[in-house]
Short mmCIF file of C-alpha atoms and ligand atoms in Angstrom, two decimals:
data_model
loop_
_atom_site.label_atom_id
_atom_site.label_comp_id
_atom_site.label_asym_id
_atom_site.label_seq_id
_atom_site.Cartn_x
_atom_site.Cartn_y
_atom_site.Cartn_z
CA MET A 1 -2.04 23.82 -6.16
CA THR A 2 0.25 26.19 -8.03
CA SER A 3 3.04 27.55 -5.94
CA GLN A 4 5.07 30.67 -6.35
CA PHE A 5 8.19 31.04 -4.31
CA SER A 6 9.45 34.54 -3.81
CA LYS A 7 12.55 35.79 -2.02
CA LYS A 8 13.24 38.22 0.79
CA SER A 9 16.29 38.38 3.08
CA GLU A 10 15.96 38.87 6.81
CA ALA A 11 17.56 37.40 9.91
CA TRP A 12 15.46 34.73 11.68
CA SER A 13 14.67 36.92 14.68
CA ALA A 14 16.18 39.55 16.92
CA ARG A 15 18.36 36.79 18.35
CA PHE A 16 20.33 36.61 15.07
CA SER A 17 22.81 39.12 13.73
CA GLU A 18 22.89 38.03 10.09
CA PRO A 19 20.61 36.26 7.64
CA VAL A 20 21.39 32.74 6.39
CA SER A 21 22.83 32.40 2.91
CA ASP A 22 20.53 31.53 0.02
CA LEU A 23 22.02 28.07 -0.11
CA VAL A 24 21.37 27.42 3.58
CA LYS A 25 17.88 28.81 3.17
CA ARG A 26 17.19 26.37 0.40
CA TYR A 27 18.84 23.56 2.34
CA THR A 28 16.75 24.07 5.46
CA ALA A 29 13.42 24.89 3.82
CA SER A 30 10.67 22.31 3.47
CA VAL A 31 7.92 24.46 1.97
CA PHE A 32 8.58 23.00 -1.51
CA PHE A 33 7.23 19.66 -0.35
CA ASP A 34 5.35 20.20 2.94
CA ASN A 35 2.84 22.63 1.43
CA ARG A 36 0.78 19.56 0.53
CA MET A 37 -0.15 19.54 4.23
CA ALA A 38 -1.68 23.03 4.02
CA THR A 39 -5.28 21.88 4.45
CA VAL A 40 -4.55 19.74 7.49
CA ASP A 41 -2.30 22.45 8.92
CA ILE A 42 -5.25 24.88 8.84
CA GLN A 43 -7.57 22.22 10.25
CA GLY A 44 -5.17 21.68 13.17
CA SER A 45 -4.73 25.41 13.78
CA LEU A 46 -8.48 26.00 13.87
CA ALA A 47 -8.98 23.22 16.43
CA HIS A 48 -6.15 24.67 18.53
CA ALA A 49 -7.63 28.19 18.32
CA GLU A 50 -11.10 26.93 19.22
CA MET A 51 -9.65 25.32 22.36
CA LEU A 52 -7.65 28.47 23.24
CA GLN A 53 -10.82 30.55 23.23
CA ALA A 54 -12.85 27.92 25.10
CA GLN A 55 -10.14 27.97 27.78
CA GLN A 56 -10.15 31.79 27.70
CA ILE A 57 -6.51 31.91 26.63
CA ILE A 58 -7.51 34.02 23.62
CA SER A 59 -10.68 36.09 23.18
CA ALA A 60 -13.76 35.13 21.18
CA GLN A 61 -12.90 38.03 18.85
CA ASP A 62 -9.40 36.62 18.25
CA TYR A 63 -10.90 33.22 17.43
CA ALA A 64 -13.39 34.80 15.02
CA ASP A 65 -10.56 36.72 13.31
CA ILE A 66 -8.48 33.55 13.02
CA GLN A 67 -11.44 31.70 11.48
CA ARG A 68 -12.01 34.50 8.98
CA GLY A 69 -8.33 34.71 8.05
CA MET A 70 -8.00 30.97 7.64
CA ALA A 71 -11.08 30.84 5.40
CA GLN A 72 -9.45 33.38 3.11
CA ILE A 73 -6.11 31.53 3.16
CA SER A 74 -7.85 28.26 2.26
CA ALA A 75 -9.51 30.00 -0.68
CA GLU A 76 -6.20 31.50 -1.80
CA ILE A 77 -4.47 28.12 -1.66
CA GLU A 78 -7.35 26.40 -3.46
CA SER A 79 -7.30 28.93 -6.30
CA GLY A 80 -3.50 28.95 -6.60
CA GLN A 81 -3.29 32.60 -5.50
CA PHE A 82 -1.31 31.90 -2.34
CA THR A 83 2.33 32.97 -2.50
CA TRP A 84 4.62 30.43 -0.83
CA LEU A 85 7.75 32.13 0.46
CA LEU A 86 11.00 30.23 0.65
CA ASP A 87 12.11 32.69 3.33
CA LEU A 88 9.33 31.46 5.57
CA GLU A 89 10.81 27.97 5.48
CA ASP A 90 7.80 25.73 5.80
CA VAL A 91 4.05 25.40 5.40
CA HIS A 92 3.43 26.34 9.04
CA LEU A 93 5.29 29.66 9.02
CA ASN A 94 3.92 30.59 5.60
CA ILE A 95 0.34 30.19 6.73
CA GLU A 96 0.89 31.87 10.09
CA LYS A 97 2.57 34.86 8.47
CA ARG A 98 -0.23 35.29 5.97
CA LEU A 99 -2.79 35.01 8.76
CA THR A 100 -1.08 37.84 10.63
CA GLU A 101 -1.05 39.94 7.46
CA LEU A 102 -4.79 39.38 7.14
CA VAL A 103 -6.02 39.65 10.73
CA GLY A 104 -3.23 41.30 12.74
CA ASP A 105 -2.65 40.44 16.39
CA ALA A 106 -5.10 37.52 16.48
CA GLY A 107 -2.79 35.82 13.96
CA LYS A 108 0.16 36.39 16.28
CA ARG A 109 -1.74 34.83 19.18
CA LEU A 110 -2.46 31.56 17.34
CA HIS A 111 0.87 30.00 18.26
CA THR A 112 0.21 30.43 22.02
CA GLY A 113 0.89 27.15 23.84
CA ARG A 114 2.05 25.48 20.66
CA SER A 115 5.31 24.76 18.83
CA ARG A 116 6.00 23.76 15.26
CA ASN A 117 7.23 20.49 16.78
CA ASP A 118 3.81 19.36 17.97
CA GLN A 119 2.14 21.16 15.05
CA VAL A 120 4.06 19.27 12.37
CA ALA A 121 3.58 15.94 14.13
CA THR A 122 -0.17 16.64 14.20
CA ASP A 123 -0.22 17.62 10.53
CA ILE A 124 1.55 14.44 9.41
CA ARG A 125 -0.88 12.33 11.37
CA LEU A 126 -3.91 14.11 9.89
CA TYR A 127 -2.43 13.80 6.41
CA MET A 128 -1.69 10.11 6.90
CA ARG A 129 -5.09 9.35 8.33
CA ASN A 130 -6.65 10.64 5.11
CA ALA A 131 -4.09 8.78 3.00
CA ILE A 132 -4.70 5.50 4.83
CA ASP A 133 -8.48 5.81 4.47
CA ASN A 134 -8.04 6.33 0.75
CA ILE A 135 -5.60 3.42 0.45
CA ILE A 136 -7.93 1.07 2.30
CA GLU A 137 -10.66 1.94 -0.22
CA LEU A 138 -8.31 1.44 -3.15
CA ILE A 139 -7.24 -1.97 -1.83
CA ALA A 140 -10.92 -2.94 -1.57
CA ALA A 141 -11.50 -1.84 -5.18
CA LEU A 142 -8.55 -3.92 -6.36
CA ARG A 143 -9.81 -6.94 -4.44
CA LEU A 144 -13.26 -6.55 -6.00
CA ALA A 145 -11.76 -6.39 -9.50
CA LEU A 146 -9.73 -9.52 -8.78
CA LEU A 147 -12.83 -11.27 -7.44
CA ASP A 148 -14.61 -10.59 -10.75
CA LEU A 149 -11.67 -12.09 -12.64
CA ALA A 150 -11.55 -15.12 -10.33
CA GLU A 151 -15.29 -15.64 -10.70
CA LYS A 152 -15.07 -15.73 -14.48
CA HIS A 153 -12.39 -18.40 -14.20
CA SER A 154 -13.51 -20.59 -11.31
CA ASP A 155 -13.30 -23.59 -13.66
CA THR A 156 -10.36 -22.59 -15.84
CA ILE A 157 -7.50 -25.03 -15.33
CA LEU A 158 -3.80 -24.23 -15.51
CA PRO A 159 -0.71 -25.91 -14.14
CA GLY A 160 0.23 -24.89 -10.61
CA PHE A 161 3.97 -24.59 -10.11
CA THR A 162 6.44 -25.18 -7.33
CA HIS A 163 10.10 -24.40 -8.08
CA MET A 164 8.74 -23.14 -11.42
CA GLN A 165 8.16 -26.81 -12.33
CA VAL A 166 4.69 -28.16 -13.12
CA ALA A 167 3.29 -29.41 -9.80
CA GLN A 168 -0.47 -30.02 -9.84
CA PRO A 169 -3.39 -28.67 -11.82
CA ILE A 170 -5.16 -25.73 -10.20
CA THR A 171 -7.97 -23.41 -11.17
CA PHE A 172 -7.12 -19.88 -12.32
CA GLY A 173 -9.79 -18.49 -10.01
CA HIS A 174 -8.04 -20.15 -7.08
CA HIS A 175 -4.71 -18.67 -8.14
CA ILE A 176 -6.17 -15.16 -8.29
CA LEU A 177 -7.85 -15.62 -4.91
CA ALA A 178 -4.40 -16.09 -3.38
CA TYR A 179 -3.77 -12.41 -4.20
CA VAL A 180 -7.17 -11.41 -2.84
CA GLU A 181 -6.06 -12.98 0.48
CA MET A 182 -2.73 -11.10 0.43
CA PHE A 183 -4.39 -7.76 -0.25
CA GLY A 184 -6.91 -8.53 2.48
CA ARG A 185 -4.08 -8.80 5.01
CA ASP A 186 -2.69 -5.55 3.62
CA ALA A 187 -5.96 -3.77 4.31
CA GLU A 188 -5.96 -5.17 7.87
CA ARG A 189 -2.42 -3.91 8.40
CA MET A 190 -3.35 -0.43 7.16
CA ALA A 191 -6.37 -0.33 9.47
CA ASP A 192 -4.18 -1.40 12.38
CA CYS A 193 -1.55 1.22 11.57
CA ARG A 194 -4.30 3.86 11.50
CA LYS A 195 -5.00 3.20 15.19
CA ARG A 196 -1.52 4.40 16.14
CA VAL A 197 -1.61 7.25 13.61
CA ASN A 198 -4.83 8.56 15.13
CA ARG A 199 -3.43 10.00 18.37
CA LEU A 200 -2.92 13.71 19.00
CA PRO A 201 0.56 15.17 19.65
CA LEU A 202 -0.67 18.79 19.94
CA GLY A 203 -0.22 20.12 23.46
CA ALA A 204 3.28 18.71 23.77
CA ALA A 205 4.47 22.12 22.49
CA ALA A 206 8.24 22.13 21.91
CA LEU A 207 8.88 19.06 24.07
CA ALA A 208 7.84 19.60 27.68
CA GLY A 209 4.21 20.71 27.44
CA THR A 210 3.01 24.25 28.08
CA THR A 211 2.29 26.57 31.00
CA PHE A 212 -1.12 27.52 29.54
CA PRO A 213 -4.27 25.77 30.83
CA ILE A 214 -4.88 23.84 27.59
CA ASP A 215 -7.49 21.12 27.02
CA ARG A 216 -5.86 18.47 24.88
CA LEU A 217 -8.81 16.10 24.96
CA ARG A 218 -11.01 18.82 23.50
CA VAL A 219 -8.62 19.30 20.56
CA ALA A 220 -8.43 15.53 20.09
CA ARG A 221 -12.22 15.34 19.93
CA THR A 222 -12.47 18.24 17.48
CA LEU A 223 -9.94 16.66 15.15
CA GLY A 224 -11.37 13.14 15.43
CA PHE A 225 -8.38 11.61 17.18
CA ASP A 226 -9.01 8.52 19.33
CA ASP A 227 -6.64 9.65 22.07
CA VAL A 228 -3.78 12.02 22.85
CA CYS A 229 -0.10 11.07 22.88
CA HIS A 230 0.57 10.61 26.58
CA ASN A 231 4.17 11.77 26.84
CA SER A 232 5.16 15.14 25.46
CA LEU A 233 8.72 14.10 24.56
CA ASP A 234 7.45 11.05 22.73
CA ALA A 235 4.67 13.07 21.10
CA VAL A 236 7.03 15.39 19.23
CA SER A 237 9.72 12.84 18.37
CA ASP A 238 7.70 9.73 17.52
CA ARG A 239 7.65 8.77 13.85
CA ASP A 240 6.97 5.06 14.46
CA PHE A 241 3.59 5.43 12.82
CA ALA A 242 5.21 6.67 9.59
CA ILE A 243 7.62 3.73 9.62
CA GLU A 244 4.79 1.29 10.26
CA PHE A 245 2.89 2.75 7.37
CA CYS A 246 5.88 2.48 5.06
CA ALA A 247 6.39 -1.14 6.16
CA ALA A 248 2.75 -1.93 5.41
CA ALA A 249 3.09 -0.12 2.07
CA SER A 250 6.20 -2.15 1.24
CA LEU A 251 4.22 -5.32 1.79
CA VAL A 252 1.41 -4.11 -0.49
CA MET A 253 4.01 -3.37 -3.15
CA THR A 254 5.66 -6.74 -2.55
CA HIS A 255 2.34 -8.42 -3.33
CA ILE A 256 1.83 -6.19 -6.35
CA SER A 257 5.36 -7.04 -7.48
CA ARG A 258 4.84 -10.81 -7.17
CA MET A 259 1.63 -10.52 -9.13
CA SER A 260 3.41 -8.40 -11.72
CA GLU A 261 6.10 -11.04 -12.11
CA GLU A 262 3.43 -13.65 -12.83
CA LEU A 263 1.55 -11.41 -15.27
CA ILE A 264 4.80 -10.79 -17.15
CA ILE A 265 5.60 -14.51 -17.32
CA TRP A 266 2.04 -15.40 -18.32
CA MET A 267 2.08 -12.79 -21.07
CA SER A 268 5.38 -13.98 -22.53
CA PRO A 269 4.65 -15.59 -25.93
CA ARG A 270 6.53 -18.68 -24.66
CA VAL A 271 3.79 -19.16 -22.06
CA GLY A 272 0.84 -17.32 -23.60
CA PHE A 273 -1.61 -17.77 -20.72
CA ILE A 274 -2.94 -14.20 -20.80
CA ASP A 275 -2.99 -10.98 -22.70
CA ILE A 276 -3.04 -7.53 -21.11
CA ALA A 277 -5.13 -4.77 -22.71
CA ASP A 278 -3.14 -2.46 -24.97
CA ARG A 279 -3.75 0.55 -22.74
CA PHE A 280 -1.35 -0.92 -20.16
CA CYS A 281 1.38 -1.85 -22.63
CA THR A 282 3.78 -0.08 -24.94
CA GLY A 283 5.72 -1.01 -28.04
CA SER A 284 9.39 -0.88 -28.89
CA SER A 285 11.05 1.96 -30.79
CA ILE A 286 13.07 -0.54 -32.82
CA MET A 287 11.23 -3.88 -32.81
CA PRO A 288 7.85 -3.49 -34.50
CA GLN A 289 6.53 -6.82 -33.24
CA LYS A 290 6.85 -5.98 -29.53
CA LYS A 291 4.08 -5.43 -27.02
CA ASN A 292 5.62 -4.96 -23.60
CA PRO A 293 3.86 -5.31 -20.22
CA ASP A 294 5.17 -1.95 -19.01
CA VAL A 295 2.73 -1.40 -16.17
CA PRO A 296 3.55 -4.62 -14.28
CA GLU A 297 7.24 -4.11 -14.99
CA LEU A 298 7.18 -0.57 -13.62
CA ALA A 299 5.20 -1.66 -10.57
CA ARG A 300 7.83 -4.34 -9.92
CA GLY A 301 10.47 -1.60 -10.26
CA LYS A 302 8.65 0.93 -8.08
CA THR A 303 8.58 -1.64 -5.28
CA GLY A 304 12.30 -0.89 -4.96
CA ARG A 305 11.75 2.77 -4.22
CA VAL A 306 8.97 2.07 -1.73
CA ASN A 307 11.24 -0.40 0.10
CA GLY A 308 13.97 2.26 -0.08
CA ASN A 309 11.66 4.81 1.57
CA LEU A 310 11.11 2.41 4.48
CA ILE A 311 14.86 2.01 4.98
CA ALA A 312 15.30 5.80 4.69
CA LEU A 313 12.85 6.37 7.55
CA LEU A 314 14.30 3.65 9.75
CA THR A 315 17.77 5.11 9.23
CA LEU A 316 16.47 8.65 9.85
CA MET A 317 15.25 7.70 13.30
CA LYS A 318 17.88 5.32 14.59
CA GLY A 319 20.36 7.86 15.92
CA GLN A 320 18.09 10.62 17.14
CA PRO A 321 18.18 11.59 20.80
CA LEU A 322 14.94 12.84 22.33
CA ALA A 323 13.09 15.01 21.53
CA TYR A 324 12.55 16.82 18.22
CA ASN A 325 15.52 17.26 15.87
CA LYS A 326 15.53 18.94 12.50
CA ASP A 327 16.38 15.54 11.01
CA ASN A 328 12.66 14.85 11.26
CA GLN A 329 11.94 17.22 8.43
CA GLU A 330 13.41 14.48 6.23
CA ASP A 331 10.49 12.19 7.06
CA LYS A 332 8.17 13.83 4.58
CA GLU A 333 9.54 13.13 1.13
CA PRO A 334 9.89 9.34 1.62
CA LEU A 335 6.46 9.26 3.20
CA PHE A 336 4.76 11.31 0.48
CA ASP A 337 6.53 9.38 -2.26
CA THR A 338 5.30 6.14 -0.72
CA VAL A 339 1.71 7.42 -0.58
CA ASP A 340 1.83 8.69 -4.18
CA THR A 341 3.40 5.52 -5.55
CA LEU A 342 1.01 3.25 -3.70
CA VAL A 343 -2.10 5.23 -4.63
CA ASP A 344 -1.21 5.31 -8.34
CA THR A 345 -0.23 1.64 -8.38
CA LEU A 346 -3.40 0.45 -6.68
CA ARG A 347 -5.61 2.54 -8.96
CA ILE A 348 -3.94 1.30 -12.10
CA PHE A 349 -3.97 -2.34 -11.00
CA ALA A 350 -7.68 -2.30 -10.19
CA ASP A 351 -8.27 -1.04 -13.71
CA MET A 352 -5.80 -3.49 -15.27
CA ALA A 353 -7.46 -6.50 -13.60
CA SER A 354 -10.45 -5.95 -15.87
CA GLY A 355 -8.11 -5.65 -18.85
CA ILE A 356 -6.69 -9.17 -18.53
CA THR A 357 -7.76 -11.66 -21.19
CA VAL A 358 -7.32 -15.26 -20.11
CA LYS A 359 -6.49 -17.97 -22.66
CA PRO A 360 -7.97 -21.15 -21.17
CA GLU A 361 -6.84 -23.46 -24.03
CA ALA A 362 -3.20 -22.50 -23.59
CA MET A 363 -3.48 -23.00 -19.83
CA ARG A 364 -5.10 -26.43 -20.26
CA ALA A 365 -2.53 -27.52 -22.85
CA ALA A 366 0.25 -26.58 -20.44
CA ALA A 367 -1.41 -28.46 -17.60
CA LEU A 368 -1.48 -31.59 -19.74
CA GLN A 369 2.30 -31.54 -19.92
CA GLY A 370 4.54 -32.33 -16.99
CA TYR A 371 2.55 -35.13 -15.29
CA ALA A 372 0.49 -32.75 -13.21
CA THR A 373 -1.81 -35.57 -12.06
CA ALA A 374 0.95 -37.87 -10.75
CA THR A 375 -0.01 -37.06 -7.14
CA ASP A 376 -3.62 -37.99 -7.97
CA LEU A 377 -2.44 -41.42 -9.12
CA ALA A 378 -0.45 -41.89 -5.89
CA ASP A 379 -3.50 -40.82 -3.81
CA TYR A 380 -5.60 -43.31 -5.83
CA LEU A 381 -3.25 -46.17 -4.87
CA VAL A 382 -3.28 -45.09 -1.22
CA LYS A 383 -7.06 -45.19 -1.24
CA LYS A 384 -6.77 -48.79 -2.50
CA GLY A 385 -4.64 -49.67 0.52
CA LEU A 386 -1.02 -49.04 -0.56
CA PRO A 387 1.14 -47.07 1.94
CA PHE A 388 1.84 -43.56 0.58
CA ARG A 389 5.62 -44.01 0.22
CA ASP A 390 5.12 -47.19 -1.87
CA ALA A 391 2.50 -45.43 -3.99
CA HIS A 392 4.92 -42.51 -4.53
CA GLU A 393 7.59 -44.96 -5.74
CA ALA A 394 5.24 -46.84 -8.09
CA VAL A 395 4.07 -43.60 -9.70
CA ALA A 396 7.64 -42.26 -9.97
CA LEU A 397 8.49 -45.37 -11.96
CA ALA A 398 5.43 -44.91 -14.19
CA VAL A 399 6.37 -41.26 -14.82
CA ARG A 400 9.92 -42.26 -15.72
CA THR A 401 8.54 -44.73 -18.28
CA CYS A 402 6.29 -41.99 -19.72
CA VAL A 403 9.27 -39.60 -19.96
CA ASP A 404 11.23 -42.26 -21.90
CA LYS A 405 8.27 -42.90 -24.20
CA GLY A 406 7.31 -39.26 -24.52
CA CYS A 407 3.70 -39.76 -23.44
CA ASP A 408 1.38 -38.69 -20.60
CA LEU A 409 0.22 -40.99 -17.77
CA SER A 410 -3.29 -40.96 -19.19
CA ASP A 411 -1.92 -42.06 -22.59
CA MET A 412 -0.72 -45.42 -21.21
CA PRO A 413 -3.01 -48.40 -21.80
CA LEU A 414 -4.55 -49.91 -18.66
CA ALA A 415 -2.48 -53.08 -18.91
CA GLU A 416 0.72 -51.09 -18.92
CA LEU A 417 -0.36 -48.94 -15.97
CA GLN A 418 -1.18 -52.16 -14.11
CA SER A 419 2.45 -53.27 -14.48
CA PHE A 420 3.32 -50.57 -11.89
CA SER A 421 0.69 -51.73 -9.44
CA HIS A 422 -1.85 -54.54 -9.54
CA LEU A 423 -4.20 -52.22 -7.59
CA ILE A 424 -4.80 -50.10 -10.69
CA GLU A 425 -8.19 -50.67 -12.33
CA ALA A 426 -10.17 -49.10 -15.17
CA ASP A 427 -11.47 -46.29 -12.88
CA VAL A 428 -7.91 -44.89 -12.74
CA PHE A 429 -8.58 -42.73 -15.77
CA ASP A 430 -11.07 -40.63 -13.78
CA VAL A 431 -8.30 -39.41 -11.48
CA LEU A 432 -5.81 -38.87 -14.26
CA THR A 433 -7.91 -36.12 -15.88
CA LEU A 434 -7.32 -32.46 -15.04
CA ASP A 435 -10.94 -31.80 -14.18
CA GLY A 436 -11.10 -34.83 -11.88
CA SER A 437 -7.90 -33.71 -10.19
CA VAL A 438 -9.05 -30.19 -9.32
CA ALA A 439 -12.61 -31.22 -8.44
CA ALA A 440 -11.25 -33.73 -5.90
CA ARG A 441 -9.57 -31.00 -3.81
CA ASP A 442 -12.90 -30.01 -2.39
CA HIS A 443 -12.27 -28.62 1.09
CA ILE A 444 -11.83 -25.13 2.58
CA GLY A 445 -8.83 -23.55 0.88
CA GLY A 446 -8.72 -26.21 -1.88
CA THR A 447 -8.60 -25.51 -5.62
CA ALA A 448 -11.90 -27.24 -6.60
CA PRO A 449 -14.17 -24.93 -8.65
CA ASN A 450 -16.83 -25.51 -6.03
CA GLN A 451 -14.53 -24.18 -3.28
CA VAL A 452 -13.46 -21.24 -5.44
CA ARG A 453 -17.10 -20.20 -5.78
CA LEU A 454 -17.69 -20.57 -2.03
CA ALA A 455 -14.55 -18.51 -1.30
CA ILE A 456 -15.67 -15.78 -3.68
CA ALA A 457 -19.08 -15.60 -1.98
CA ARG A 458 -17.40 -15.37 1.43
CA LEU A 459 -15.01 -12.64 0.27
CA ARG A 460 -17.77 -10.63 -1.39
CA LYS A 461 -19.76 -10.70 1.81
CA GLN A 462 -16.72 -9.62 3.78
CA LEU A 463 -15.97 -6.74 1.38
CA ASN A 464 -19.58 -5.55 1.37
CA ALA A 465 -19.66 -5.56 5.17
CA ASN A 466 -16.73 -3.09 5.29
N1 LIG B 1 9.45 22.02 8.92
C1 LIG B 1 9.69 21.39 10.19
C2 LIG B 1 9.58 19.87 10.03
O1 LIG B 1 9.13 19.45 9.07
C3 LIG B 1 8.71 21.86 11.20
C4 LIG B 1 9.18 21.77 12.60
C5 LIG B 1 10.30 22.70 12.83
N2 LIG B 1 10.68 22.73 14.21
C6 LIG B 1 11.83 23.31 14.60
N3 LIG B 1 12.07 23.29 15.87
N4 LIG B 1 12.67 23.84 13.75
O2 LIG B 1 9.95 19.12 10.90
#
């Protein structure tokens, strides 16, 4: 949409004796950013006009004129011909004024029984409903891309970490599925938020309702809302749904940011577990050897602004008395910025997931360091009858000996291992291997390749059902 902003100086209405200064005009205007709601503003106006004529508040001819005018305005906006006037403050007044230019009195009748207060609240909800539907689809696409990656690496072993110290061997597929779970909860949260977005404020008018015999349920039906907002004061002043959305978006970005942190660490040459396709990285202007994981770094950084937008909205609302206050105009930029950032980030991450090259040898080599199978040895002794705490102590002693000698548990000869517990027999070497260790964690939610494959099948089914 190309926008032209032209100037014209006039007092607000007959009530005013002088026009506002250019600075105040610019300060109070929102048309620079709220004109992205033009399509939903027209959609809302048409539903309102349809109800007005059904209730015989305006004539069938007026409704036909409004429809004709709005069709032309939509075309003008689409083709970039529409002139957005700063003087007309916001998207609502710009469209209404143009409508009146095009169709005369019918355009002036459109605002009967309505206020910009319930109009803007309706527009934001329509805009957000579309945004949420898109975001839910994008989350699903990211989850599918991650499932493909997990499937390719159901058997690939790497060290799992706690406290950033080698803990136990895990499969890479299992690790990636942890993110698929997180993004699954994110999609649920978005769907839940949508329920509270999808209620109609229109009919609340300025704050108290209207004296005209309106049919709010009819408008709700036309616009696909599940219900109407049941209190007119709440209808025009509620922005909870925008805050909820921003909170849900912050959590999506938090998950993206944690994943980014891991991708960055894994791609560091010191770790070398993965490589990220060149199209997501950039070089350095001074160091010719560099390939930097810019996309995950930027996503980690953009999480800050999305969190900031949430705090901006919470702070915007906390001191407002009922009902509508002009403060509310400040809800849009944080909200739109959150939508834009989230949409771009999700799209790019779904694409990047297929651009990750895994280096299984490096992962395996890392898993062989750090005594990742020490817990397996303790479990082995428990299964032979030793109480767990005693087994833990025996293995701790064995690990300490290995550290002194600079070898792995599986490098020690059987006789030496037996010096830590007489229960140790030749079969111990089966549990000391990485593959034996992961395969043994074969229960729902465990890291065994077998469980990873079952989880992928379950998740695919779930995603296809939606
Ligand atoms: N541009 C305004 C907003 O975004 C529209 C509502 C204006 N209402 C008013 N009473 N001034 O909130």
